Amino acid sequence: MQLKGKHILVGVTGGIAAYKTPILVREFVRRGAEVKVVMTPMAKQFVTPLTLATVSKNPIVVDFFDPENGQWNSHVSLGTWADAYVIAPATANTMAKMANGVADNLLLTTYLSARCTVFAAPAMDLDMMRHPATVKNIETLRERGVEIIEAEDGELASGLSGKGRMAEPADIAFCVESYFARRDGSLKGRKVLVTAGPTYEKIDPVRFIGNYSSGKMGYAIAEELASRGASVVLVSGPVKISARSQNIDVQKVESAKQMLDKAKAAFADCDAAIMTAAVADFAPADVAEQKIKRHGDFSIQLVANPDIAAELGRMKSEKQIIAGFALETNDEMNNAHGKLEKKNMDFIVLNSLADKGAGFMTDTNKVTIIEKNGTTTPYPLKSKADVAIDIIDTLERLMSTIQK
Ligand code: CTP
């Protein structure tokens, strides 16, 4: 219920993508928002007011006044009621009018008088989308603070294929949710570094030493931080997943050395770091320039990689917090305590490969959180997203004891 209590005004313009707007309204309602809808007269040709009134649970407004009884629909009160105004779809025509201050329907007068943040999700044919007039209008709106939710590439109603499909309703809702998290979240104004995924250490141009880390735990932590309003720097080794939130700055790396450089550069102005990466402990002493040919037995000399967590532990100021992971197979508690101390961490998340469903490549994890002061909290088997909540709750609790 990330949008609980938020007032969201949805503006619908006359484009075929309007058939997706009722789904968008439901996405907002499902997240706890109160939704009102304003439509342009043309939008009624694409989706009915009855549908939108039913899913939003509020009457729809289209005209300046009701011709039956003269009741006035106030754009001013709609604009001040809204915490966010989301125009989806936003046609080329409506955006041109918005950029030029034209006020010939209720959706537009509401735009001109809205004091909240306005989002626009463009949808149109690819040629209209790339026309210099449209490009310029979108640029103007962006400069004036309208959050443009980029159209996607794909099949269009015209039968052509290209950029112009309205972003999916769930993605639009996610964008709005991220905006409120940045504005009101418990970690707003905080910056957190997360390392994630494996590292690949090159042997030659086609081979590397790596490991089975999927990056799922680190990405779940980054999303949880972002959903609470933190700005996240996610330094990630090679993984098959991607980050969703706009509040996450993903910096891709391959080797431990590259990860160290990015992590050190980011950590200086971070409030905390959570080290989830499965960093290769060793790298080949030399990288062959050409592919190594097969000629009987072969050995590679390995040299120790830098310990990224320990390096940050040495850099850490009193106002910063570092958390890490300990993936163990035996003597778990002792090993985890040892790492916590050696790397100057504030807490460590222990997961044991002896536990079914814990560790690499699964969607679940079973962890015990050990804090510097000795507090030890075991948790049951959970999804990685739920484990991330427990970890960030711990981080927030420790952060609240530090003066910013
Ligand atoms: N870590 C790191 N850089 C390394 C090795 C580990 O930043 N070169 C971090 C991991 O991201 C994790 C913590 O240190 O948060 C512990 O990682 P782990 O692999 O369990 O510990 P190691 O120090 O590598 O010890 P070992 O492999 O001997 O158990």
Coordinates of N, CA and C and ligand atoms in Angstrom, one line a residue, residues 195-197 199 256 259-260 274-282 304-312 322-328 335 339-340 342-343 345 347-349 351 360, ligand 1:
T195 N 26.7 -3.4 -3.2 CA 27.4 -4.2 -4.2 C 26.7 -5.5 -4.4
A196 N 26.6 -6.0 -5.6 CA 25.8 -7.2 -5.9 C 26.4 -8.0 -7.0
G197 N 26.0 -9.3 -7.0 CA 26.3 -10.2 -8.1 C 27.7 -10.8 -7.9
T199 N 31.8 -11.5 -9.4 CA 32.8 -10.8 -10.2 C 33.3 -11.9 -11.2
A256 N 36.8 -7.7 -9.7 CA 36.8 -7.2 -8.3 C 37.5 -5.9 -8.3
M259 N 35.1 -3.3 -9.3 CA 34.1 -3.1 -8.3 C 34.6 -2.3 -7.2
L260 N 35.9 -2.6 -6.8 CA 36.5 -1.8 -5.7 C 36.6 -0.3 -6.1
I274 N 26.0 -1.7 1.8 CA 25.6 -3.0 2.0 C 26.3 -3.9 1.0
M275 N 27.1 -4.7 1.5 CA 28.0 -5.5 0.6 C 27.4 -6.9 0.4
T276 N 26.8 -7.1 -0.8 CA 26.2 -8.4 -1.0 C 26.9 -9.2 -2.1
A277 N 27.9 -8.5 -2.7 CA 28.6 -9.1 -3.9 C 29.3 -10.4 -3.5
A278 N 29.3 -11.4 -4.3 CA 30.1 -12.6 -4.2 C 31.4 -12.3 -4.9
V279 N 32.3 -11.6 -4.3 CA 33.6 -11.2 -5.0 C 34.5 -12.4 -5.1
A280 N 35.1 -12.6 -6.3 CA 36.0 -13.7 -6.4 C 37.2 -13.4 -5.5
D281 N 37.7 -14.4 -4.7 CA 38.8 -14.1 -3.8 C 40.1 -14.0 -4.5
F282 N 40.2 -14.6 -5.7 CA 41.4 -14.7 -6.4 C 41.2 -14.3 -7.9
A304 N 45.6 -12.9 -4.8 CA 44.5 -12.5 -4.0 C 43.9 -11.2 -4.5
N305 N 42.6 -11.1 -4.5 CA 41.8 -9.9 -4.9 C 41.7 -9.0 -3.7
P306 N 41.5 -7.7 -4.0 CA 41.2 -6.8 -2.8 C 39.9 -7.2 -2.1
D307 N 39.9 -7.0 -0.8 CA 38.7 -7.2 0.0 C 38.0 -5.9 0.0
I308 N 36.9 -5.8 -0.8 CA 36.2 -4.5 -0.9 C 35.6 -4.0 0.4
A309 N 34.9 -5.0 1.1 CA 34.2 -4.6 2.3 C 35.3 -4.1 3.3
A310 N 36.4 -4.8 3.4 CA 37.4 -4.4 4.4 C 38.0 -3.1 4.0
E311 N 38.2 -2.8 2.7 CA 38.7 -1.5 2.3 C 37.7 -0.4 2.7
L312 N 36.4 -0.6 2.5 CA 35.5 0.4 2.9 C 35.4 0.5 4.4
I322 N 28.3 0.1 7.7 CA 28.6 -1.0 6.7 C 27.9 -2.3 7.2
A323 N 27.3 -2.9 6.2 CA 26.7 -4.3 6.5 C 27.2 -5.2 5.4
G324 N 27.4 -6.4 5.8 CA 27.9 -7.4 4.8 C 27.2 -8.7 4.9
F325 N 27.6 -9.7 4.1 CA 27.0 -11.0 4.2 C 28.1 -12.0 4.5
A326 N 27.7 -13.1 5.1 CA 28.7 -14.2 5.3 C 27.9 -15.4 4.8
L327 N 28.4 -16.0 3.8 CA 27.9 -17.2 3.3 C 28.8 -18.4 3.7
E328 N 28.2 -19.2 4.6 CA 29.1 -20.2 5.2 C 28.6 -21.6 5.0
N335 N 32.6 -17.9 12.1 CA 33.1 -17.3 10.9 C 32.5 -15.9 10.7
K339 N 34.3 -12.2 10.5 CA 34.2 -11.3 9.3 C 33.7 -9.9 9.8
L340 N 32.7 -9.9 10.6 CA 32.1 -8.7 11.1 C 33.2 -7.8 11.7
K342 N 36.7 -8.3 11.4 CA 37.8 -8.0 10.5 C 37.5 -6.9 9.5
K343 N 36.3 -6.9 9.1 CA 35.9 -5.9 8.0 C 35.3 -4.6 8.6
M345 N 32.5 -4.1 10.2 CA 31.1 -3.9 9.8 C 30.2 -3.6 11.1
F347 N 26.8 -4.6 11.0 CA 26.1 -5.9 11.2 C 26.4 -6.8 10.0
I348 N 26.2 -8.0 10.2 CA 26.5 -9.0 9.1 C 25.3 -9.9 9.0
V349 N 25.0 -10.3 7.8 CA 23.9 -11.2 7.5 C 24.4 -12.6 7.2
N351 N 24.1 -16.3 6.1 CA 23.3 -17.4 5.5 C 24.2 -18.6 5.4
F360 N 22.8 -18.9 -2.9 CA 22.9 -18.6 -4.3 C 21.7 -19.1 -5.1
Ligands
CTP1 N1 33.6 -9.2 0.3 C1 34.1 -8.1 -0.4 N2 35.3 -8.3 -1.1 C2 35.9 -9.5 -1.2 C3 35.4 -10.6 -0.5 C4 34.2 -10.4 0.3 O1 33.6 -7.0 -0.4 N3 37.0 -9.6 -1.9 C5 32.4 -9.0 1.1 C6 31.2 -9.7 0.6 O2 30.4 -8.9 -0.2 C7 30.5 -10.0 1.9 C8 31.6 -10.1 2.9 O3 32.7 -9.5 2.4 O4 29.7 -9.0 2.3 C9 32.0 -11.5 3.3 O5 32.2 -12.3 2.1 P1 32.7 -13.8 2.1 O6 32.9 -14.3 0.7 O7 31.7 -14.6 3.0 O8 34.0 -13.7 2.9 P2 35.5 -13.7 2.5 O9 36.1 -12.5 3.2 O10 35.7 -13.8 1.1 O11 36.0 -15.0 3.3 P3 36.0 -16.5 2.9 O12 35.7 -16.6 1.4 O13 37.3 -17.0 3.2 O14 34.9 -17.2 3.7

